[in-house]
Amino acid sequence: MVATVLDVAAGESVVLLGPSGCGKTTLLRLLTGVTLPTTGAIDIRHRRAAILELGSGFHPEFTGRENVFLGGAVIGMDDDQIREKYDSIVEFAELGPYMDMPFKTYSLGMQARLSFSVASSVDPEIMIIDEALGAGDGAFIAKCFERIRQICDSGATVIFVSHNTYLVQRLCRRAIWLDQGRIVADGDPATIVRDYEALLRSVAQDEAMARNRAALARFEDSPTAPDPGLP
């Protein structure tokens, strides 16, 4: 079996690209310790914060306020640190009037706001983010990406999954293209995004042609289709 080694240096900003089911989320789960590897080893030596799915680590019956303390504890903050950052967490999430309501009553966008605000408040050395931010509104997503840019500029390591190739090229210095759990390409984001999007277009064209051929074949086999031998 061929071993694959993937090194991410401190301070790198890396995006994972690839079609659904290619292994992006699995890799993030391995990096955060949510999933354990069946073979090989993962060596991480710095403090991590992660958003793998909306409301990850939050209790649906707890209020937003209670979940700030719960989520903060999960990522390693003590009560004093959470109290110190509580106001800034709520301000960033823009959920002040809703903090004493149960988390389960929040919309997906509200859950995304609070999840991201708590996770990014810890000043992590490593920030790991799945595509969960897609549920927020446009203005808040822009706000989140600005926070990610600030984290990148601070010297932290950022690893995230995104299908927004424009923002990927603005934020990241490295892209990793995955397919069926294997690395297809690793390097300059602009080059990899170009090649990846070219493949997507080619696949879409092939699928469209296959659908057209199948539709034509069904029409020709139909008993109502005109006989080509008739005048």
PDB file of C-alpha atoms in Angstrom:
ATOM      1  CA  MET A   1       0.000   0.000   0.000  1.00  0.00           C
ATOM      2  CA  VAL A   2       1.327   3.453  -0.926  1.00  0.00           C
ATOM      3  CA  ALA A   3       1.483   5.854   2.014  1.00  0.00           C
ATOM      4  CA  THR A   4       0.285   9.408   1.549  1.00  0.00           C
ATOM      5  CA  VAL A   5       1.820  12.159   3.649  1.00  0.00           C
ATOM      6  CA  LEU A   6       0.091  15.523   3.905  1.00  0.00           C
ATOM      7  CA  ASP A   7       1.988  18.200   5.786  1.00  0.00           C
ATOM      8  CA  VAL A   8       0.420  21.532   6.695  1.00  0.00           C
ATOM      9  CA  ALA A   9       2.850  24.033   8.157  1.00  0.00           C
ATOM     10  CA  ALA A  10       2.024  26.539  10.878  1.00  0.00           C
ATOM     11  CA  GLY A  11       0.523  29.700   9.413  1.00  0.00           C
ATOM     12  CA  GLU A  12      -0.686  28.151   6.160  1.00  0.00           C
ATOM     13  CA  SER A  13      -4.185  28.864   4.831  1.00  0.00           C
ATOM     14  CA  VAL A  14      -5.409  25.783   2.983  1.00  0.00           C
ATOM     15  CA  VAL A  15      -8.679  25.019   1.199  1.00  0.00           C
ATOM     16  CA  LEU A  16      -9.925  21.532   0.358  1.00  0.00           C
ATOM     17  CA  LEU A  17     -11.679  21.177  -3.002  1.00  0.00           C
ATOM     18  CA  GLY A  18     -13.462  18.238  -4.586  1.00  0.00           C
ATOM     19  CA  PRO A  19     -16.875  16.780  -5.435  1.00  0.00           C
ATOM     20  CA  SER A  20     -19.329  15.589  -2.791  1.00  0.00           C
ATOM     21  CA  GLY A  21     -18.160  12.332  -1.246  1.00  0.00           C
ATOM     22  CA  CYS A  22     -14.503  12.872  -2.102  1.00  0.00           C
ATOM     23  CA  GLY A  23     -13.368  12.877   1.544  1.00  0.00           C
ATOM     24  CA  LYS A  24     -13.188  16.570   2.473  1.00  0.00           C
ATOM     25  CA  THR A  25     -15.386  16.389   5.573  1.00  0.00           C
ATOM     26  CA  THR A  26     -13.854  13.057   6.596  1.00  0.00           C
ATOM     27  CA  LEU A  27     -10.419  14.653   6.549  1.00  0.00           C
ATOM     28  CA  LEU A  28     -11.633  17.563   8.684  1.00  0.00           C
ATOM     29  CA  ARG A  29     -13.172  15.107  11.157  1.00  0.00           C
ATOM     30  CA  LEU A  30      -9.873  13.259  11.356  1.00  0.00           C
ATOM     31  CA  LEU A  31      -7.980  16.488  11.966  1.00  0.00           C
ATOM     32  CA  THR A  32     -10.310  17.489  14.809  1.00  0.00           C
ATOM     33  CA  GLY A  33     -10.341  14.038  16.418  1.00  0.00           C
ATOM     34  CA  VAL A  34     -14.070  13.503  15.850  1.00  0.00           C
ATOM     35  CA  THR A  35     -13.162  10.456  13.739  1.00  0.00           C
ATOM     36  CA  LEU A  36     -10.165   8.236  14.460  1.00  0.00           C
ATOM     37  CA  PRO A  37      -8.001   6.939  11.587  1.00  0.00           C
ATOM     38  CA  THR A  38      -8.187   3.214  10.859  1.00  0.00           C
ATOM     39  CA  THR A  39      -4.579   3.291   9.657  1.00  0.00           C
ATOM     40  CA  GLY A  40      -1.773   5.817   9.787  1.00  0.00           C
ATOM     41  CA  ALA A  41      -1.349   8.669  12.243  1.00  0.00           C
ATOM     42  CA  ILE A  42      -2.237  12.340  12.637  1.00  0.00           C
ATOM     43  CA  ASP A  43       0.097  14.619  14.571  1.00  0.00           C
ATOM     44  CA  ILE A  44      -1.312  18.011  15.611  1.00  0.00           C
ATOM     45  CA  ARG A  45       0.616  20.084  18.137  1.00  0.00           C
ATOM     46  CA  HIS A  46      -1.419  23.257  18.492  1.00  0.00           C
ATOM     47  CA  ARG A  47      -4.734  24.461  19.907  1.00  0.00           C
ATOM     48  CA  ARG A  48      -7.647  23.842  17.521  1.00  0.00           C
ATOM     49  CA  ALA A  49     -11.105  25.305  16.985  1.00  0.00           C
ATOM     50  CA  ALA A  50     -13.529  23.820  14.501  1.00  0.00           C
ATOM     51  CA  ILE A  51     -16.952  24.189  12.887  1.00  0.00           C
ATOM     52  CA  LEU A  52     -17.845  20.886  11.258  1.00  0.00           C
ATOM     53  CA  GLU A  53     -21.605  21.338  11.140  1.00  0.00           C
ATOM     54  CA  LEU A  54     -24.213  23.804  12.306  1.00  0.00           C
ATOM     55  CA  GLY A  55     -24.490  23.863  16.085  1.00  0.00           C
ATOM     56  CA  SER A  56     -21.709  21.332  16.556  1.00  0.00           C
ATOM     57  CA  GLY A  57     -21.188  20.862  20.309  1.00  0.00           C
ATOM     58  CA  PHE A  58     -24.303  22.871  21.209  1.00  0.00           C
ATOM     59  CA  HIS A  59     -27.332  21.509  23.065  1.00  0.00           C
ATOM     60  CA  PRO A  60     -30.660  22.178  21.324  1.00  0.00           C
ATOM     61  CA  GLU A  61     -32.537  22.629  24.608  1.00  0.00           C
ATOM     62  CA  PHE A  62     -30.043  25.148  26.045  1.00  0.00           C
ATOM     63  CA  THR A  63     -30.394  28.854  25.389  1.00  0.00           C
ATOM     64  CA  GLY A  64     -27.985  30.719  23.181  1.00  0.00           C
ATOM     65  CA  ARG A  65     -26.351  32.154  26.315  1.00  0.00           C
ATOM     66  CA  GLU A  66     -25.877  28.701  27.863  1.00  0.00           C
ATOM     67  CA  ASN A  67     -24.517  27.337  24.602  1.00  0.00           C
ATOM     68  CA  VAL A  68     -21.875  30.070  24.453  1.00  0.00           C
ATOM     69  CA  PHE A  69     -20.493  28.694  27.720  1.00  0.00           C
ATOM     70  CA  LEU A  70     -20.919  25.095  26.599  1.00  0.00           C
ATOM     71  CA  GLY A  71     -19.329  25.689  23.207  1.00  0.00           C
ATOM     72  CA  GLY A  72     -16.544  27.748  24.731  1.00  0.00           C
ATOM     73  CA  ALA A  73     -15.736  24.959  27.180  1.00  0.00           C
ATOM     74  CA  VAL A  74     -15.655  22.409  24.352  1.00  0.00           C
ATOM     75  CA  ILE A  75     -12.934  24.391  22.560  1.00  0.00           C
ATOM     76  CA  GLY A  76     -10.879  24.833  25.706  1.00  0.00           C
ATOM     77  CA  MET A  77     -11.909  28.153  27.271  1.00  0.00           C
ATOM     78  CA  ASP A  78     -12.575  28.416  31.002  1.00  0.00           C
ATOM     79  CA  ASP A  79     -15.524  30.331  32.476  1.00  0.00           C
ATOM     80  CA  ASP A  80     -13.504  33.519  33.049  1.00  0.00           C
ATOM     81  CA  GLN A  81     -12.328  33.590  29.431  1.00  0.00           C
ATOM     82  CA  ILE A  82     -15.860  33.003  28.147  1.00  0.00           C
ATOM     83  CA  ARG A  83     -17.284  35.780  30.360  1.00  0.00           C
ATOM     84  CA  GLU A  84     -14.577  38.132  29.113  1.00  0.00           C
ATOM     85  CA  LYS A  85     -15.448  37.411  25.480  1.00  0.00           C
ATOM     86  CA  TYR A  86     -19.201  36.929  25.862  1.00  0.00           C
ATOM     87  CA  ASP A  87     -20.218  40.430  24.762  1.00  0.00           C
ATOM     88  CA  SER A  88     -17.978  40.359  21.698  1.00  0.00           C
ATOM     89  CA  ILE A  89     -19.318  36.887  20.758  1.00  0.00           C
ATOM     90  CA  VAL A  90     -22.916  38.128  20.920  1.00  0.00           C
ATOM     91  CA  GLU A  91     -22.061  41.341  19.078  1.00  0.00           C
ATOM     92  CA  PHE A  92     -20.388  39.442  16.235  1.00  0.00           C
ATOM     93  CA  ALA A  93     -23.290  36.983  15.968  1.00  0.00           C
ATOM     94  CA  GLU A  94     -25.832  39.860  16.043  1.00  0.00           C
ATOM     95  CA  LEU A  95     -28.175  37.774  18.205  1.00  0.00           C
ATOM     96  CA  GLY A  96     -28.553  39.935  21.308  1.00  0.00           C
ATOM     97  CA  PRO A  97     -32.384  39.739  21.570  1.00  0.00           C
ATOM     98  CA  TYR A  98     -32.348  35.953  21.097  1.00  0.00           C
ATOM     99  CA  MET A  99     -29.642  34.805  23.499  1.00  0.00           C
ATOM    100  CA  ASP A 100     -32.131  33.622  26.142  1.00  0.00           C
ATOM    101  CA  MET A 101     -34.153  31.577  23.647  1.00  0.00           C
ATOM    102  CA  PRO A 102     -33.546  27.812  23.145  1.00  0.00           C
ATOM    103  CA  PHE A 103     -30.995  27.039  20.458  1.00  0.00           C
ATOM    104  CA  LYS A 104     -33.460  24.662  18.761  1.00  0.00           C
ATOM    105  CA  THR A 105     -35.700  27.633  17.946  1.00  0.00           C
ATOM    106  CA  TYR A 106     -32.933  29.348  15.954  1.00  0.00           C
ATOM    107  CA  SER A 107     -32.992  29.299  12.171  1.00  0.00           C
ATOM    108  CA  LEU A 108     -30.076  27.617  10.379  1.00  0.00           C
ATOM    109  CA  GLY A 109     -28.585  31.038   9.704  1.00  0.00           C
ATOM    110  CA  MET A 110     -28.782  31.993  13.381  1.00  0.00           C
ATOM    111  CA  GLN A 111     -27.193  28.688  14.384  1.00  0.00           C
ATOM    112  CA  ALA A 112     -24.387  29.334  11.906  1.00  0.00           C
ATOM    113  CA  ARG A 113     -23.829  32.810  13.346  1.00  0.00           C
ATOM    114  CA  LEU A 114     -23.504  31.627  16.931  1.00  0.00           C
ATOM    115  CA  SER A 115     -21.452  28.549  16.025  1.00  0.00           C
ATOM    116  CA  PHE A 116     -18.924  30.570  14.053  1.00  0.00           C
ATOM    117  CA  SER A 117     -18.778  33.407  16.573  1.00  0.00           C
ATOM    118  CA  VAL A 118     -17.974  31.059  19.464  1.00  0.00           C
ATOM    119  CA  ALA A 119     -15.487  28.941  17.522  1.00  0.00           C
ATOM    120  CA  SER A 120     -13.560  31.924  16.181  1.00  0.00           C
ATOM    121  CA  SER A 121     -13.451  33.751  19.536  1.00  0.00           C
ATOM    122  CA  VAL A 122     -10.817  31.467  21.021  1.00  0.00           C
ATOM    123  CA  ASP A 123      -7.945  32.963  18.970  1.00  0.00           C
ATOM    124  CA  PRO A 124      -7.060  29.482  17.729  1.00  0.00           C
ATOM    125  CA  GLU A 125      -3.685  28.412  16.447  1.00  0.00           C
ATOM    126  CA  ILE A 126      -5.557  26.114  14.036  1.00  0.00           C
ATOM    127  CA  MET A 127      -9.003  26.937  12.646  1.00  0.00           C
ATOM    128  CA  ILE A 128     -10.908  24.161  10.840  1.00  0.00           C
ATOM    129  CA  ILE A 129     -14.144  25.045   9.037  1.00  0.00           C
ATOM    130  CA  ASP A 130     -16.508  22.951   6.941  1.00  0.00           C
ATOM    131  CA  GLU A 131     -19.018  24.399   4.457  1.00  0.00           C
ATOM    132  CA  ALA A 132     -21.396  25.190   7.348  1.00  0.00           C
ATOM    133  CA  LEU A 133     -21.114  28.923   6.645  1.00  0.00           C
ATOM    134  CA  GLY A 134     -23.228  28.503   3.526  1.00  0.00           C
ATOM    135  CA  ALA A 135     -26.385  28.733   5.643  1.00  0.00           C
ATOM    136  CA  GLY A 136     -25.804  32.343   6.675  1.00  0.00           C
ATOM    137  CA  ASP A 137     -27.002  35.398   4.765  1.00  0.00           C
ATOM    138  CA  GLY A 138     -24.669  37.122   2.321  1.00  0.00           C
ATOM    139  CA  ALA A 139     -23.658  39.956   4.648  1.00  0.00           C
ATOM    140  CA  PHE A 140     -22.820  37.602   7.492  1.00  0.00           C
ATOM    141  CA  ILE A 141     -20.876  35.229   5.240  1.00  0.00           C
ATOM    142  CA  ALA A 142     -18.778  38.217   4.119  1.00  0.00           C
ATOM    143  CA  LYS A 143     -18.261  39.090   7.780  1.00  0.00           C
ATOM    144  CA  CYS A 144     -17.132  35.515   8.512  1.00  0.00           C
ATOM    145  CA  PHE A 145     -14.654  35.516   5.657  1.00  0.00           C
ATOM    146  CA  GLU A 146     -13.254  38.796   6.915  1.00  0.00           C
ATOM    147  CA  ARG A 147     -12.779  37.159  10.328  1.00  0.00           C
ATOM    148  CA  ILE A 148     -11.065  34.204   8.621  1.00  0.00           C
ATOM    149  CA  ARG A 149      -8.780  36.631   6.785  1.00  0.00           C
ATOM    150  CA  GLN A 150      -7.871  38.256  10.115  1.00  0.00           C
ATOM    151  CA  ILE A 151      -7.137  34.832  11.608  1.00  0.00           C
ATOM    152  CA  CYS A 152      -4.933  34.022   8.592  1.00  0.00           C
ATOM    153  CA  ASP A 153      -3.086  37.312   8.972  1.00  0.00           C
ATOM    154  CA  SER A 154      -2.549  36.610  12.679  1.00  0.00           C
ATOM    155  CA  GLY A 155      -0.324  33.666  11.815  1.00  0.00           C
ATOM    156  CA  ALA A 156      -2.855  30.943  12.615  1.00  0.00           C
ATOM    157  CA  THR A 157      -3.278  27.892  10.418  1.00  0.00           C
ATOM    158  CA  VAL A 158      -6.635  27.781   8.599  1.00  0.00           C
ATOM    159  CA  ILE A 159      -8.007  24.666   6.895  1.00  0.00           C
ATOM    160  CA  PHE A 160     -11.457  24.858   5.393  1.00  0.00           C
ATOM    161  CA  VAL A 161     -13.831  23.459   2.805  1.00  0.00           C
ATOM    162  CA  SER A 162     -15.529  25.856   0.420  1.00  0.00           C
ATOM    163  CA  HIS A 163     -17.121  25.757  -3.012  1.00  0.00           C
ATOM    164  CA  ASN A 164     -16.765  29.530  -3.396  1.00  0.00           C
ATOM    165  CA  THR A 165     -13.717  29.470  -5.653  1.00  0.00           C
ATOM    166  CA  TYR A 166     -13.495  33.275  -5.861  1.00  0.00           C
ATOM    167  CA  LEU A 167     -13.081  33.687  -2.113  1.00  0.00           C
ATOM    168  CA  VAL A 168     -10.804  30.643  -2.002  1.00  0.00           C
ATOM    169  CA  GLN A 169      -8.314  32.402  -4.236  1.00  0.00           C
ATOM    170  CA  ARG A 170      -8.517  35.576  -2.139  1.00  0.00           C
ATOM    171  CA  LEU A 171      -7.960  33.845   1.198  1.00  0.00           C
ATOM    172  CA  CYS A 172      -5.764  30.837   0.540  1.00  0.00           C
ATOM    173  CA  ARG A 173      -2.196  30.341  -0.510  1.00  0.00           C
ATOM    174  CA  ARG A 174      -2.655  26.611  -1.011  1.00  0.00           C
ATOM    175  CA  ALA A 175      -5.395  24.372  -2.377  1.00  0.00           C
ATOM    176  CA  ILE A 176      -5.709  20.604  -2.123  1.00  0.00           C
ATOM    177  CA  TRP A 177      -7.942  18.807  -4.627  1.00  0.00           C
ATOM    178  CA  LEU A 178      -9.344  15.520  -3.311  1.00  0.00           C
ATOM    179  CA  ASP A 179     -11.125  12.723  -5.133  1.00  0.00           C
ATOM    180  CA  GLN A 180     -12.158   9.414  -3.532  1.00  0.00           C
ATOM    181  CA  GLY A 181      -9.935  10.107  -0.554  1.00  0.00           C
ATOM    182  CA  ARG A 182      -6.803  10.699  -2.636  1.00  0.00           C
ATOM    183  CA  ILE A 183      -4.909  13.884  -3.428  1.00  0.00           C
ATOM    184  CA  VAL A 184      -5.332  14.827  -7.096  1.00  0.00           C
ATOM    185  CA  ALA A 185      -3.404  18.093  -6.896  1.00  0.00           C
ATOM    186  CA  ASP A 186      -1.772  20.240  -4.219  1.00  0.00           C
ATOM    187  CA  GLY A 187      -0.469  23.736  -4.825  1.00  0.00           C
ATOM    188  CA  ASP A 188      -1.361  27.192  -6.134  1.00  0.00           C
ATOM    189  CA  PRO A 189      -5.105  27.906  -5.647  1.00  0.00           C
ATOM    190  CA  ALA A 190      -5.561  29.744  -8.960  1.00  0.00           C
ATOM    191  CA  THR A 191      -4.101  26.841 -10.948  1.00  0.00           C
ATOM    192  CA  ILE A 192      -5.986  24.141  -9.077  1.00  0.00           C
ATOM    193  CA  VAL A 193      -9.298  26.042  -9.203  1.00  0.00           C
ATOM    194  CA  ARG A 194      -8.866  26.485 -12.977  1.00  0.00           C
ATOM    195  CA  ASP A 195      -8.207  22.772 -13.535  1.00  0.00           C
ATOM    196  CA  TYR A 196     -10.955  21.681 -11.130  1.00  0.00           C
ATOM    197  CA  GLU A 197     -13.581  23.926 -12.732  1.00  0.00           C
ATOM    198  CA  ALA A 198     -12.510  22.731 -16.208  1.00  0.00           C
ATOM    199  CA  LEU A 199     -13.126  19.140 -15.084  1.00  0.00           C
ATOM    200  CA  LEU A 200     -16.533  20.063 -13.640  1.00  0.00           C
ATOM    201  CA  ARG A 201     -17.541  21.666 -16.946  1.00  0.00           C
ATOM    202  CA  SER A 202     -16.368  18.605 -18.879  1.00  0.00           C
ATOM    203  CA  VAL A 203     -18.292  16.242 -16.587  1.00  0.00           C
ATOM    204  CA  ALA A 204     -21.421  18.395 -16.875  1.00  0.00           C
ATOM    205  CA  GLN A 205     -21.178  18.358 -20.677  1.00  0.00           C
ATOM    206  CA  ASP A 206     -20.695  14.572 -20.747  1.00  0.00           C
ATOM    207  CA  GLU A 207     -23.712  14.080 -18.467  1.00  0.00           C
ATOM    208  CA  ALA A 208     -25.846  16.370 -20.638  1.00  0.00           C
ATOM    209  CA  MET A 209     -24.857  14.449 -23.781  1.00  0.00           C
ATOM    210  CA  ALA A 210     -25.628  11.129 -22.064  1.00  0.00           C
ATOM    211  CA  ARG A 211     -29.078  12.397 -21.060  1.00  0.00           C
ATOM    212  CA  ASN A 212     -29.756  13.558 -24.616  1.00  0.00           C
ATOM    213  CA  ARG A 213     -28.709  10.185 -26.057  1.00  0.00           C
ATOM    214  CA  ALA A 214     -30.908   8.355 -23.554  1.00  0.00           C
ATOM    215  CA  ALA A 215     -33.885  10.599 -24.378  1.00  0.00           C
ATOM    216  CA  LEU A 216     -33.363  10.032 -28.117  1.00  0.00           C
ATOM    217  CA  ALA A 217     -33.139   6.276 -27.611  1.00  0.00           C
ATOM    218  CA  ARG A 218     -36.402   6.253 -25.640  1.00  0.00           C
ATOM    219  CA  PHE A 219     -38.097   8.293 -28.364  1.00  0.00           C
ATOM    220  CA  GLU A 220     -36.875   5.973 -31.141  1.00  0.00           C
ATOM    221  CA  ASP A 221     -38.047   2.900 -29.199  1.00  0.00           C
ATOM    222  CA  SER A 222     -41.458   4.441 -28.535  1.00  0.00           C
ATOM    223  CA  PRO A 223     -44.354   2.771 -30.426  1.00  0.00           C
ATOM    224  CA  THR A 224     -45.633   6.238 -31.352  1.00  0.00           C
ATOM    225  CA  ALA A 225     -42.357   7.238 -33.008  1.00  0.00           C
ATOM    226  CA  PRO A 226     -42.655   7.659 -36.815  1.00  0.00           C
ATOM    227  CA  ASP A 227     -41.303   4.781 -38.940  1.00  0.00           C
ATOM    228  CA  PRO A 228     -38.168   6.116 -40.683  1.00  0.00           C
ATOM    229  CA  GLY A 229     -39.022   3.863 -43.699  1.00  0.00           C
ATOM    230  CA  LEU A 230     -42.328   5.573 -44.340  1.00  0.00           C
ATOM    231  CA  PRO A 231     -42.493   8.320 -47.025  1.00  0.00           C
TER     232      PRO A 231
END
